[in-house]
Amino acid sequence: MLDIVVLGAAAGGGFPQWNSNAPACRRARAGDPEAPARTQASIAVSGDGTSWYVLNASPDLRTQINQTPDLHPRIGLRSTPIAGVVLTSGEIDAITGLLTLRERQAFGLYATQPVLDQLDANPIFTALDRTLVPRLPMVLDRPIALEPPGFCITPFSVPGKVPLYAEKTENPAEIMNNGETIGLDITDGTSHALFIPGCAMMTEALRTRINGADAVFFDGTLWTDDEMVRAGLGSKTGHRMGHMSLADQPDGTFASFAGMDVKRKILIHINNSNPVLLADSPERKQAEAAGWDVAFDGMKVRL
């Protein structure tokens, strides 16, 4: 059995973004039921409903824990069912929530070596006592045995780019497939789900891994590559940020998943500019017609 809870479904900045006065954010801020607010992307997974693993520590993690009864303390004066945190990148919206977990509570911190190097380079993360929170390197394509027995997570490389704060001036938008950005294959030995909140392009290796999955949580950042530019919300395209876009042809997400056998396809890490967030939008209808669900905070999936 796999239990999955969406802690947050939005991209960096959340929905509504704190400084956005765009129409969709105004609707969310006003409590429009067709535009429900979402916090920044993270999920929690469990193989037994007792030990939980948080995938990406978003800046909203404290709120997300408080809104998720499965993650509440259960015994003694201080405790947590969170056995570990697993990182898919060193992006700000994937690591900042680690500082929320600094109250001397034991758990494992799993990441690839490039991401651990990013944490090691920033002394603020020493607030997490290494004697209680060991930094555990993940090796690509090598399963990590977790609790309960039979439950494991396997990291795999996904095309992406380095975090904004680590970009080099000579080629800041370079797309790499070296472990800077990863996906996670989650299984209990029977069912398996994939968590891929950031992806710059589809590859044959990635297509092979996705095909046959019971559920895939996939990067839904933008509807079209230039939507932020056209809306006057920013100067960067999706490609510049290291993300595929949903409706682009022929290399967008919908087109790339055509012909794949995936039982449940779920969009996550959705930017506040993406109209798919709006339940009454034509884009939401198009996504649903293509067989996609749009993740929301508190969404539960059991496999």
Coordinates of C-alpha atoms in Angstrom, one line a residue:
M1 CA 0.0 0.0 0.0
L2 CA 1.2 3.5 -0.9
D3 CA -0.4 6.5 0.7
I4 CA 0.4 9.9 -0.8
V5 CA -0.7 13.3 0.4
V6 CA -0.2 16.5 -1.6
L7 CA 1.2 19.0 0.9
G8 CA 1.5 21.8 -1.7
A9 CA 0.7 21.9 -5.4
A10 CA 1.9 25.3 -6.5
A11 CA 5.3 26.4 -7.9
G12 CA 7.6 28.8 -6.1
G13 CA 5.7 31.8 -4.7
G14 CA 2.6 29.7 -4.2
F15 CA -0.9 30.7 -5.3
P16 CA -1.7 33.5 -4.8
Q17 CA 1.9 34.8 -4.9
W18 CA 2.4 37.4 -2.2
N19 CA 3.1 40.3 -4.6
S20 CA 1.0 39.3 -7.6
N21 CA -2.1 41.4 -8.5
A22 CA -2.8 39.3 -11.6
P23 CA -6.5 38.3 -12.1
A24 CA -6.0 34.7 -11.0
C25 CA -4.2 35.6 -7.9
R26 CA -6.9 38.2 -7.0
R27 CA -9.5 35.5 -7.4
A28 CA -7.6 33.1 -5.1
R29 CA -7.0 35.9 -2.5
A30 CA -10.7 36.7 -2.5
G31 CA -11.6 33.0 -1.7
D32 CA -13.1 32.2 -5.1
P33 CA -14.0 28.5 -4.9
E34 CA -13.0 28.1 -8.6
A35 CA -9.5 29.4 -7.8
P36 CA -8.5 27.7 -4.5
A37 CA -5.2 28.8 -2.9
R38 CA -2.2 26.4 -3.0
T39 CA 1.1 26.3 -1.1
Q40 CA 4.4 25.4 -2.7
A41 CA 5.1 22.0 -4.1
S42 CA 5.7 19.0 -1.8
I43 CA 4.2 15.6 -1.2
A44 CA 4.4 13.2 1.7
V45 CA 4.5 9.4 1.1
S46 CA 4.1 6.4 3.4
G47 CA 4.1 2.6 3.0
D48 CA 2.3 1.9 6.2
G49 CA 0.5 5.1 7.3
T50 CA 2.8 5.4 10.2
S51 CA 6.3 6.4 8.9
W52 CA 6.1 9.3 6.5
Y53 CA 8.6 10.8 4.1
V54 CA 8.4 14.4 2.9
L55 CA 9.5 14.9 -0.7
N56 CA 10.9 18.4 -1.0
A57 CA 10.9 20.8 2.0
S58 CA 8.9 23.8 0.7
P59 CA 9.0 27.3 2.4
D60 CA 5.4 26.5 3.4
L61 CA 6.3 23.3 5.3
R62 CA 5.2 24.4 8.7
T63 CA 1.7 25.3 7.4
Q64 CA 1.6 22.1 5.4
I65 CA 2.4 20.0 8.4
N66 CA -0.2 21.7 10.6
Q67 CA -2.8 21.2 7.9
T68 CA -2.0 17.5 7.5
P69 CA -3.2 15.3 10.4
D70 CA -1.1 12.4 9.2
L71 CA 2.0 14.4 10.0
H72 CA 1.0 15.6 13.5
P73 CA 2.9 14.6 16.6
R74 CA 1.4 11.5 18.2
I75 CA 3.4 10.5 21.3
G76 CA 5.2 12.3 24.2
L77 CA 5.8 16.0 24.4
R78 CA 7.7 16.1 21.1
S79 CA 7.6 13.7 18.3
T80 CA 6.9 13.4 14.6
P81 CA 5.8 10.7 12.2
I82 CA 8.2 12.2 9.6
A83 CA 11.0 9.7 9.3
G84 CA 12.8 11.5 6.5
V85 CA 13.0 14.3 3.9
V86 CA 14.0 13.6 0.4
L87 CA 15.1 16.4 -2.0
T88 CA 14.8 16.4 -5.7
S89 CA 16.9 19.6 -6.3
G90 CA 18.6 22.4 -4.5
E91 CA 16.0 25.0 -5.6
I92 CA 15.0 27.5 -3.0
D93 CA 11.4 26.2 -3.0
A94 CA 12.6 22.6 -2.4
I95 CA 15.1 23.2 0.5
T96 CA 14.0 26.3 2.5
G97 CA 11.5 24.4 4.6
L98 CA 14.4 22.4 6.1
L99 CA 14.9 25.4 8.4
T100 CA 11.4 24.8 9.8
L101 CA 12.6 21.4 11.1
R102 CA 15.5 22.7 13.2
E103 CA 13.9 22.0 16.6
R104 CA 16.3 19.1 17.4
Q105 CA 14.1 16.4 16.0
A106 CA 15.7 13.3 14.4
F107 CA 15.0 12.4 10.8
G108 CA 17.0 11.4 7.8
L109 CA 17.8 14.0 5.0
Y110 CA 18.3 12.3 1.6
A111 CA 19.7 14.1 -1.5
T112 CA 22.1 13.5 -4.3
Q113 CA 25.7 14.7 -3.7
P114 CA 25.3 17.9 -5.9
V115 CA 22.4 19.0 -3.7
L116 CA 24.2 18.1 -0.5
D117 CA 27.1 20.1 -1.7
Q118 CA 24.7 23.1 -2.1
L119 CA 23.5 22.7 1.5
D120 CA 27.1 22.2 2.8
A121 CA 28.1 25.5 1.1
N122 CA 25.5 27.5 3.1
P123 CA 26.2 27.6 6.8
I124 CA 22.6 28.5 7.7
F125 CA 21.7 24.8 7.2
T126 CA 24.0 23.9 10.1
A127 CA 20.9 24.8 12.2
L128 CA 20.0 21.2 11.5
D129 CA 22.1 19.2 13.9
R130 CA 23.9 16.6 11.9
T131 CA 23.9 14.2 14.9
L132 CA 20.1 14.2 14.7
V133 CA 19.6 14.9 11.0
P134 CA 22.3 12.9 9.1
R135 CA 22.8 14.0 5.5
L136 CA 22.4 10.8 3.5
P137 CA 23.7 10.8 -0.1
M138 CA 21.5 9.2 -2.7
V139 CA 23.1 7.4 -5.7
L140 CA 21.2 7.6 -8.9
D141 CA 19.2 4.5 -9.8
R142 CA 20.0 2.8 -6.5
P143 CA 17.0 2.1 -4.3
I144 CA 16.9 3.4 -0.8
A145 CA 15.3 1.0 1.7
L146 CA 12.9 2.9 4.0
E147 CA 10.3 1.9 6.6
P148 CA 8.4 -0.4 6.5
P149 CA 10.3 -3.2 4.9
G150 CA 9.6 -3.4 1.1
F151 CA 9.0 0.4 0.9
C152 CA 11.8 2.1 -1.1
I153 CA 12.5 5.2 -3.1
T154 CA 14.8 5.3 -6.1
P155 CA 16.3 8.6 -7.4
F156 CA 16.8 9.0 -11.1
S157 CA 18.2 11.8 -13.2
V158 CA 15.8 14.3 -14.9
P159 CA 16.9 17.0 -17.4
G160 CA 17.0 20.3 -15.5
K161 CA 19.2 23.2 -14.6
V162 CA 21.1 24.4 -11.5
P163 CA 19.2 26.6 -9.0
L164 CA 19.0 30.3 -9.8
Y165 CA 21.4 31.2 -7.0
A166 CA 24.0 28.8 -8.5
E167 CA 23.8 29.8 -12.1
K168 CA 27.0 30.7 -13.9
T169 CA 27.1 33.8 -16.1
E170 CA 28.5 32.0 -19.2
N171 CA 25.5 29.7 -19.8
P172 CA 22.8 30.3 -17.1
A173 CA 20.1 28.3 -18.9
E174 CA 22.2 25.2 -19.6
I175 CA 20.1 22.1 -19.3
M176 CA 21.9 19.2 -17.6
N177 CA 21.1 15.6 -16.9
N178 CA 23.6 14.9 -14.2
G179 CA 21.7 14.6 -10.9
E180 CA 21.3 18.3 -10.2
T181 CA 17.5 17.6 -10.8
I182 CA 16.0 14.2 -10.1
G183 CA 12.8 12.4 -10.0
L184 CA 11.8 9.8 -7.4
D185 CA 10.4 6.3 -8.0
I186 CA 8.3 5.3 -5.0
T187 CA 7.2 1.7 -4.5
D188 CA 6.0 -0.8 -1.9
G189 CA 7.0 -3.7 -4.1
T190 CA 3.6 -3.9 -5.8
S191 CA 2.5 -0.4 -6.7
H192 CA 4.7 2.4 -7.8
A193 CA 4.4 6.2 -8.2
L194 CA 6.7 8.8 -9.7
F195 CA 7.4 12.3 -8.3
I196 CA 8.9 14.6 -11.0
P197 CA 8.2 18.2 -10.0
G198 CA 10.8 19.7 -12.3
C199 CA 11.6 18.6 -15.8
A200 CA 13.2 20.5 -18.7
M201 CA 12.5 18.0 -21.5
M202 CA 11.3 14.5 -22.2
T203 CA 13.9 11.9 -23.0
E204 CA 13.5 8.3 -24.1
A205 CA 15.0 7.1 -20.8
L206 CA 12.5 9.1 -18.9
R207 CA 9.6 7.9 -21.1
T208 CA 10.6 4.3 -20.4
R209 CA 10.7 4.9 -16.7
I210 CA 7.3 6.6 -16.6
N211 CA 5.5 4.1 -18.9
G212 CA 3.5 1.6 -16.8
A213 CA 3.4 3.7 -13.6
D214 CA 0.4 3.6 -11.3
A215 CA 0.6 7.4 -10.7
V216 CA 2.9 10.2 -11.9
F217 CA 3.1 13.6 -10.2
F218 CA 4.6 15.7 -13.0
D219 CA 5.9 19.2 -13.5
G220 CA 3.0 21.5 -14.5
T221 CA 4.7 24.8 -14.1
L222 CA 3.5 26.7 -17.2
W223 CA 0.7 26.2 -19.8
T224 CA 2.9 27.7 -22.6
D225 CA 6.6 28.5 -22.7
D226 CA 6.1 32.3 -23.0
E227 CA 3.0 32.8 -20.8
M228 CA 4.8 34.9 -18.2
V229 CA 6.3 37.1 -20.9
R230 CA 3.0 37.6 -22.7
A231 CA 1.2 38.3 -19.4
G232 CA 3.8 40.9 -18.4
L233 CA 4.6 38.9 -15.3
G234 CA 8.3 38.3 -16.0
S235 CA 11.0 38.1 -18.7
K236 CA 11.8 34.3 -18.4
T237 CA 10.4 31.5 -20.5
G238 CA 9.7 28.1 -19.1
H239 CA 12.7 26.7 -21.0
R240 CA 14.9 29.4 -19.3
M241 CA 13.7 28.3 -15.9
G242 CA 14.2 24.6 -16.7
H243 CA 10.6 23.5 -17.1
M244 CA 8.6 21.9 -19.9
S245 CA 5.2 23.5 -20.7
L246 CA 1.9 21.7 -20.9
A247 CA 0.3 22.6 -24.2
D248 CA 3.4 23.4 -26.3
Q249 CA 3.7 21.4 -29.6
P250 CA 5.5 19.1 -30.3
D251 CA 7.6 19.0 -27.1
G252 CA 5.1 19.9 -24.4
T253 CA 4.0 17.7 -21.6
F254 CA 0.7 16.6 -23.1
A255 CA 2.3 15.7 -26.4
S256 CA 5.2 13.9 -24.7
F257 CA 2.9 11.7 -22.6
A258 CA 0.8 10.6 -25.7
G259 CA 0.9 6.9 -26.0
M260 CA 2.2 6.2 -22.5
D261 CA 0.5 3.8 -20.2
V262 CA 0.0 5.7 -16.9
K263 CA -2.9 4.9 -14.7
R264 CA -3.1 8.3 -13.1
K265 CA -1.4 11.5 -14.3
I266 CA -1.3 14.5 -11.9
L267 CA 0.1 18.0 -12.4
I268 CA 2.1 19.5 -9.6
H269 CA 4.4 22.5 -9.2
I270 CA 2.0 24.8 -11.0
N271 CA 2.9 28.5 -11.4
N272 CA 0.4 31.1 -10.4
S273 CA 0.3 32.3 -14.1
N274 CA -0.9 28.9 -15.3
P275 CA -4.7 29.1 -16.1
V276 CA -5.0 25.3 -15.4
L277 CA -5.2 26.3 -11.7
L278 CA -8.7 27.8 -12.4
A279 CA -11.4 25.1 -12.3
D280 CA -13.6 27.1 -14.7
S281 CA -10.9 27.8 -17.4
P282 CA -10.8 26.3 -20.9
E283 CA -7.3 25.1 -20.1
R284 CA -8.5 23.0 -17.1
K285 CA -11.0 21.4 -19.4
Q286 CA -8.3 20.7 -22.0
A287 CA -6.1 19.1 -19.3
E288 CA -8.8 16.9 -18.0
A289 CA -9.8 15.8 -21.5
A290 CA -6.1 14.8 -22.0
G291 CA -6.5 12.6 -18.8
W292 CA -4.7 14.8 -16.3
D293 CA -5.7 15.7 -12.8
V294 CA -4.6 19.0 -11.2
A295 CA -3.1 18.6 -7.8
F296 CA -4.4 20.6 -4.8
D297 CA -3.3 20.9 -1.2
G298 CA -4.7 18.0 0.8
M299 CA -5.2 15.7 -2.2
K300 CA -4.8 12.1 -1.2
V301 CA -3.9 9.2 -3.5
R302 CA -3.8 5.5 -2.3
L303 CA -2.3 2.8 -4.4

